[in-house]
PDB file of C-alpha atoms in Angstrom:
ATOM      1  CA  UNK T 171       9.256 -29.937   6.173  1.00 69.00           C
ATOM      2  CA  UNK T 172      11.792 -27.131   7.253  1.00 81.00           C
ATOM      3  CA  UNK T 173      12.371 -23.806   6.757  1.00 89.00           C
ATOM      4  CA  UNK T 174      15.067 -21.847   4.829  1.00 92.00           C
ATOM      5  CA  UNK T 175      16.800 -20.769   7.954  1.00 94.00           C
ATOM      6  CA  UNK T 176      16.909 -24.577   8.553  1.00 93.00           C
ATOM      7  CA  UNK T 177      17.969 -25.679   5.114  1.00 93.00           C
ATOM      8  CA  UNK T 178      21.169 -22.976   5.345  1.00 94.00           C
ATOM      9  CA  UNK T 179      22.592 -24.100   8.432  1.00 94.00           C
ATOM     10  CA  UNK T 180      22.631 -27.804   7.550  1.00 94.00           C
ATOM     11  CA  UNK T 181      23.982 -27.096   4.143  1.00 94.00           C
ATOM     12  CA  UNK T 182      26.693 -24.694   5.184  1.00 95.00           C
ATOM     13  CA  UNK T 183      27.725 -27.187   7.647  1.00 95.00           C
ATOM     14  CA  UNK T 184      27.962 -29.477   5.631  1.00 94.00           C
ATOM     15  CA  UNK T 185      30.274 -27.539   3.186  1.00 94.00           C
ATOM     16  CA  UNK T 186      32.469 -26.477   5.983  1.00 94.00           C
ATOM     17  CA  UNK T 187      33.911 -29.618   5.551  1.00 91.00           C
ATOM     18  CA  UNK T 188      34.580 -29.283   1.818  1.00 92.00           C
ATOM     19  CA  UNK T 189      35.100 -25.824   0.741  1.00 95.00           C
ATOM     20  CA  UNK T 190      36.447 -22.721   2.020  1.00 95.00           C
ATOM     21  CA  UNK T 191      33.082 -20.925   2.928  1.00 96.00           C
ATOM     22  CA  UNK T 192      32.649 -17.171   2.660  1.00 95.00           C
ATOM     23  CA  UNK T 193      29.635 -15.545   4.310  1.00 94.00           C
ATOM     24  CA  UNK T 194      28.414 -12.664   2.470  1.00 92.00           C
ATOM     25  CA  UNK T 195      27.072  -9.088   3.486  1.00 90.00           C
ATOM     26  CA  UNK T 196      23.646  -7.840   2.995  1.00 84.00           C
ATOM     27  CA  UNK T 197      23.513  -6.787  -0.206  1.00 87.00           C
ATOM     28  CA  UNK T 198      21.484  -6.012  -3.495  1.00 89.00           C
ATOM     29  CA  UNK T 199      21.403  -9.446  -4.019  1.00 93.00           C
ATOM     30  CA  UNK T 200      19.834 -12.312  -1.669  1.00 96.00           C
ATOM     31  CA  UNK T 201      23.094 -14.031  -1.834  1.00 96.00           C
ATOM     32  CA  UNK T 202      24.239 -15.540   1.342  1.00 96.00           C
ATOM     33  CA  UNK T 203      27.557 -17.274   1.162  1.00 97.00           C
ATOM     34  CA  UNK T 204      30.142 -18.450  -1.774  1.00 97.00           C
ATOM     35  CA  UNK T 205      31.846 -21.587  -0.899  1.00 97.00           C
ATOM     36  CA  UNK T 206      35.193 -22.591  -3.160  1.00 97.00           C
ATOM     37  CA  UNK T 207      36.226 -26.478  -3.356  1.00 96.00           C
ATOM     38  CA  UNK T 208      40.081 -26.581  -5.240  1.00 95.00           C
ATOM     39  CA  UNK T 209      41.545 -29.724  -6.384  1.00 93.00           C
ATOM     40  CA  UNK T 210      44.919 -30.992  -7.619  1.00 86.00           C
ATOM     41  CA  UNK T 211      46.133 -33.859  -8.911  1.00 88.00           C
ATOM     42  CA  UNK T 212      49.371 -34.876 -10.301  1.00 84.00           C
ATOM     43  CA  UNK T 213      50.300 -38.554 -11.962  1.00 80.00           C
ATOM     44  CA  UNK T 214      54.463 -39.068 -12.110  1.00 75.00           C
ATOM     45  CA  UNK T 215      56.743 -42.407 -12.243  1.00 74.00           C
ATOM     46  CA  UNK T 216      59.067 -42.349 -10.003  1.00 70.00           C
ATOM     47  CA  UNK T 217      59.960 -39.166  -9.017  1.00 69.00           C
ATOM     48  CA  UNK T 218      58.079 -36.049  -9.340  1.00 67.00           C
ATOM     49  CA  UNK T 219      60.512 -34.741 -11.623  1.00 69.00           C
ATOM     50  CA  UNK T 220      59.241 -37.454 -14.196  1.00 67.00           C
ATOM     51  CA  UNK T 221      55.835 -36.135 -14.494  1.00 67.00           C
ATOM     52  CA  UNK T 222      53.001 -37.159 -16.881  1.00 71.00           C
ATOM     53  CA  UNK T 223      50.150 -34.665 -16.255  1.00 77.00           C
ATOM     54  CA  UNK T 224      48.457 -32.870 -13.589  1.00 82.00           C
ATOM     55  CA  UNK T 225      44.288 -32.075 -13.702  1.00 89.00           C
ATOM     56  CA  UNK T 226      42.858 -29.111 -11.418  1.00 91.00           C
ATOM     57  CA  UNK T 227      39.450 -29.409 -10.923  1.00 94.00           C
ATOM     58  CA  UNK T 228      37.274 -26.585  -8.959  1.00 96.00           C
ATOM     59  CA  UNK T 229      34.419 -26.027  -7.809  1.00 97.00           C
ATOM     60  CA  UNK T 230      32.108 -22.193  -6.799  1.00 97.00           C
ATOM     61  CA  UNK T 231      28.918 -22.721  -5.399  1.00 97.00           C
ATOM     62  CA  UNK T 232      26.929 -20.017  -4.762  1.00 97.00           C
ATOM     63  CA  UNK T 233      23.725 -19.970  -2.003  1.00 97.00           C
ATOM     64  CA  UNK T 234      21.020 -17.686  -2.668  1.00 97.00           C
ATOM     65  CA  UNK T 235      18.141 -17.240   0.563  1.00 96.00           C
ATOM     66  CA  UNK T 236      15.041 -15.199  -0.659  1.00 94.00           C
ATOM     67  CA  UNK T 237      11.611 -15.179  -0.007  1.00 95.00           C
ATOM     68  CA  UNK T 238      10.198 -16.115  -3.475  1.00 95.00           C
ATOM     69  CA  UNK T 239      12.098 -16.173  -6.888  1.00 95.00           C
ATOM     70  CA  UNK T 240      10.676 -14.358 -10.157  1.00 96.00           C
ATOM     71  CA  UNK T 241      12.311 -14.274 -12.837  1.00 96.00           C
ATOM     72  CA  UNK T 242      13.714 -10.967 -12.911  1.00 97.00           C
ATOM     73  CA  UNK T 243      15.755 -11.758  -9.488  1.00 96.00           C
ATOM     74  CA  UNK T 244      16.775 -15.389 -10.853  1.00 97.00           C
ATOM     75  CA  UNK T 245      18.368 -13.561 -14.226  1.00 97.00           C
ATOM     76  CA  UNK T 246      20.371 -10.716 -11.994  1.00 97.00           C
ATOM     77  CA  UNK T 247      21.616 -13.598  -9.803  1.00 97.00           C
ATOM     78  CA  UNK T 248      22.226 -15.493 -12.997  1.00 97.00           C
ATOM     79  CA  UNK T 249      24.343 -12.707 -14.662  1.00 97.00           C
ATOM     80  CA  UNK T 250      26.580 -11.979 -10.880  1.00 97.00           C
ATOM     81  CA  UNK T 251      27.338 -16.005 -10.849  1.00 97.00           C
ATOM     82  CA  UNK T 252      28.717 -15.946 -14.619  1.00 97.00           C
ATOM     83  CA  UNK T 253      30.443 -12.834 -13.663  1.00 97.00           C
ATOM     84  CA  UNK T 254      31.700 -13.936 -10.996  1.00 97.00           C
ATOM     85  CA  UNK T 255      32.689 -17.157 -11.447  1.00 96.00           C
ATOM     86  CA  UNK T 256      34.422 -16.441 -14.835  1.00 95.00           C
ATOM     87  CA  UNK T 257      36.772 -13.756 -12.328  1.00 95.00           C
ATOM     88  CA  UNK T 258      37.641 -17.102 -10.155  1.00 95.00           C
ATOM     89  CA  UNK T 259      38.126 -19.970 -12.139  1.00 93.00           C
ATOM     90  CA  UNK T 260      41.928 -20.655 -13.069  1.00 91.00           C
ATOM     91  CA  UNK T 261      41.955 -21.612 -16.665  1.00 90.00           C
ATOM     92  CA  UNK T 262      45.363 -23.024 -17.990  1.00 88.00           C
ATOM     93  CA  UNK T 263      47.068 -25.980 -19.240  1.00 88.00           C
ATOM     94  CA  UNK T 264      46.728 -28.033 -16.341  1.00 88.00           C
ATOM     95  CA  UNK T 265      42.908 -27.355 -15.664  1.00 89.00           C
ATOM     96  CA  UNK T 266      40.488 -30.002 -16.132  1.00 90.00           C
ATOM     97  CA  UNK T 267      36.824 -28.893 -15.047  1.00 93.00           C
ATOM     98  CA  UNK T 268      34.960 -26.277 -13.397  1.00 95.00           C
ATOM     99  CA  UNK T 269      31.461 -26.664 -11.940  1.00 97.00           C
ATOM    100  CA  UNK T 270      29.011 -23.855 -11.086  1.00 97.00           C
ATOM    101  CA  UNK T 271      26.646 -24.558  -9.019  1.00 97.00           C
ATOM    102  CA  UNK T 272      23.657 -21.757  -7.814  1.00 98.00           C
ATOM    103  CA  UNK T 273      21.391 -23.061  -5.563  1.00 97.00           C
ATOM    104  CA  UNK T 274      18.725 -20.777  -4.617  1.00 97.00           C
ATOM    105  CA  UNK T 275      16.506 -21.126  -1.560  1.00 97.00           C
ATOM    106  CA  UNK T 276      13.039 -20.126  -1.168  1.00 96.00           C
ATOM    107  CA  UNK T 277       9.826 -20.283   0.174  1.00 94.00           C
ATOM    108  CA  UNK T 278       7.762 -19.520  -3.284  1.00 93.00           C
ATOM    109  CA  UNK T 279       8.431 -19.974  -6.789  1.00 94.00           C
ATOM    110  CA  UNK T 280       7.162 -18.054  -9.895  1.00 94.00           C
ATOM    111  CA  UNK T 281       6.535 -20.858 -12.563  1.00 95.00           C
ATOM    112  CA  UNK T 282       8.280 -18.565 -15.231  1.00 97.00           C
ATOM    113  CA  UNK T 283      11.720 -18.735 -12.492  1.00 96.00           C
ATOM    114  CA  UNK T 284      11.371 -22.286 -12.282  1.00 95.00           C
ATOM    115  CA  UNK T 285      11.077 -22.881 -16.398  1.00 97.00           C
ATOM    116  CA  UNK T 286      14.054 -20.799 -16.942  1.00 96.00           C
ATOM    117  CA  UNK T 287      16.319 -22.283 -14.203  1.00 96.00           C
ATOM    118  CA  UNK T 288      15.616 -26.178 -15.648  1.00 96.00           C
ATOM    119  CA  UNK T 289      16.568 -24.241 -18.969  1.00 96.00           C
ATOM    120  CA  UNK T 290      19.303 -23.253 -17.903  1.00 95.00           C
ATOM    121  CA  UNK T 291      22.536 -25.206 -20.300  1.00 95.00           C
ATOM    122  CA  UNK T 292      25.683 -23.165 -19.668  1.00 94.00           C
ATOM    123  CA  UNK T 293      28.788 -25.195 -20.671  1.00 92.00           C
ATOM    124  CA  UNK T 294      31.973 -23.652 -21.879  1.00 90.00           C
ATOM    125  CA  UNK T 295      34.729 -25.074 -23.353  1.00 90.00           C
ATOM    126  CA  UNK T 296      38.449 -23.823 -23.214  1.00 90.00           C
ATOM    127  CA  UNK T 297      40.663 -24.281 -26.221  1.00 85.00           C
ATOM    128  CA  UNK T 298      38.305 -27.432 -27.555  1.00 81.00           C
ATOM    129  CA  UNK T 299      38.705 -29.094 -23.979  1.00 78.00           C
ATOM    130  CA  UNK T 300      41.869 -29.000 -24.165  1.00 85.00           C
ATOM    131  CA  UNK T 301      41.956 -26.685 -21.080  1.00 88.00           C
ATOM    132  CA  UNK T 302      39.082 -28.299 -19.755  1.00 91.00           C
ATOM    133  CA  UNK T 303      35.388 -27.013 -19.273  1.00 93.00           C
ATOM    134  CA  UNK T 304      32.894 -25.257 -17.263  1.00 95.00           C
ATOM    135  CA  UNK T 305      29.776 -26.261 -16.518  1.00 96.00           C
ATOM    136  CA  UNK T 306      26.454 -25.110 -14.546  1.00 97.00           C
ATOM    137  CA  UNK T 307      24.803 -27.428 -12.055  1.00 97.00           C
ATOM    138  CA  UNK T 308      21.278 -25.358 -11.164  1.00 97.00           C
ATOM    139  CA  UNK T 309      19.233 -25.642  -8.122  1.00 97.00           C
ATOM    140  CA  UNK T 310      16.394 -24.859  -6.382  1.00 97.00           C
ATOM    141  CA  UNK T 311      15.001 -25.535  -3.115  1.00 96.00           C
ATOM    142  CA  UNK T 312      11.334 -24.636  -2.383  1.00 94.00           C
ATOM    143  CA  UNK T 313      11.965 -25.179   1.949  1.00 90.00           C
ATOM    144  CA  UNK T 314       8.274 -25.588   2.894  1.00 84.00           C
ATOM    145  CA  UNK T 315       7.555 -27.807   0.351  1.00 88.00           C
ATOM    146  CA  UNK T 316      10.842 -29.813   0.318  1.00 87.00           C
ATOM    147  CA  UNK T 317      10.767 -29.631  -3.440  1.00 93.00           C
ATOM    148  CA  UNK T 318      13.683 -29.811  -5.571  1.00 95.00           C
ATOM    149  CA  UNK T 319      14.303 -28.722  -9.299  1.00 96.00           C
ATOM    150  CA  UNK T 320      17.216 -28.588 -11.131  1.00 97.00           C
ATOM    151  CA  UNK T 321      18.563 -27.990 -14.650  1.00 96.00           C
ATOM    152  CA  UNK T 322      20.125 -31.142 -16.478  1.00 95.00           C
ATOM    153  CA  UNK T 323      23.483 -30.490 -15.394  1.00 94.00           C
ATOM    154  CA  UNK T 324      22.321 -30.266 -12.001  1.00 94.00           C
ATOM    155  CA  UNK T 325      21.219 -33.979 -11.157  1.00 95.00           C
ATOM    156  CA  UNK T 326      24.306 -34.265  -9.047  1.00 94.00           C
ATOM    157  CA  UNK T 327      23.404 -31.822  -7.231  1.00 95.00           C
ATOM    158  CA  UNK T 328      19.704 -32.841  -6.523  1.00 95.00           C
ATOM    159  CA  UNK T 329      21.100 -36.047  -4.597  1.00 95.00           C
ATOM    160  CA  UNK T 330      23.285 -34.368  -2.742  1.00 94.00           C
ATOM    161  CA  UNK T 331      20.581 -31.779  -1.185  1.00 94.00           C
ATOM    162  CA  UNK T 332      18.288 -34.589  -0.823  1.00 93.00           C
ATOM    163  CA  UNK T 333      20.895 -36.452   1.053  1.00 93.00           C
ATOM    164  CA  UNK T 334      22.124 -33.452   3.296  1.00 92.00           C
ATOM    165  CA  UNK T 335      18.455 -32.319   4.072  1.00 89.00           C
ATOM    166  CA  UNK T 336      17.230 -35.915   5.551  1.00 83.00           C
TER     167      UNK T 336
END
């Protein structure tokens, strides 16, 4: 089908249109680049001053390049993104949603990785939904294979890969 290398650049250019992209160093962790999508909207009549609501909506997607997941690397990944991503997102009156979405690329995947991640059911709620929610869109992209899995949550997300990769 395509390799990772392959898969990356037509998914980060892709996202260049839609989030603010930010390439990561080598570290400890295969992660490659966190890309932030921010969105505000605002209903009024008439004038702005006359206001009936505004929803912010956001969006941290995380891109993970390694070799072959287990599922020791998928749960340290796991525990950075909810770390992480609880640091960014801007809970307050006027916030609606928040989606987390790690997609992980790889050659190989270790059946025990691949149960957990379509296990995966992270959804938080702030203040009953009053100040919105968070949820987790999982993926994973085997490159030489072209196979996708996801969690539930992550549907969405399956299209879109399948769509960017064709």
């Amino acid at each position: 089908m395509f390799t990772r290398q392959e898969a990356i650049e037509k998914l980060l250019k892709s996202y260049e249109s839609y989030f603010n992209v930010q390439k990561c160093e080598p570290s400890e962790l295969p992660l490659i680049a966190i890309c932030e999508f921010f969105q505000h909207t605002e209903r009024f009549v008439m004038s702005k001053s006359a206001g009936l609501g505004a929803a912010d909506g956001e969006e941290f997607l995380y891109l993970f390049d390694l070799e072959q997941l287990t599922p020791e690397v998928y749960e340290k990944c796991m525990a950075f993104v909810k770390e992480d991503a609880d640091k960014r997102a801007n809970i307050g009156p006027d916030h609606m949603y928040t989606y987390v979405t790690p997609i992980f690329i790889c050659d190989r995947c270790d059946e025990e990785a691949r149960k957990a991640l379509k296990s995966c059911r992270i959804h938080k709620s702030y203040r009953f939904t009053i100040y919105g929610w968070m949820d987790y869109h999982v993926a994973l992209l085997e490159a030489a294979e072209g196979r996708i899995s996801t969690n539930r949550s992550g549907k969405v997300v399956e299209k879109m890969l399948k769509k960017i990769l064709q």
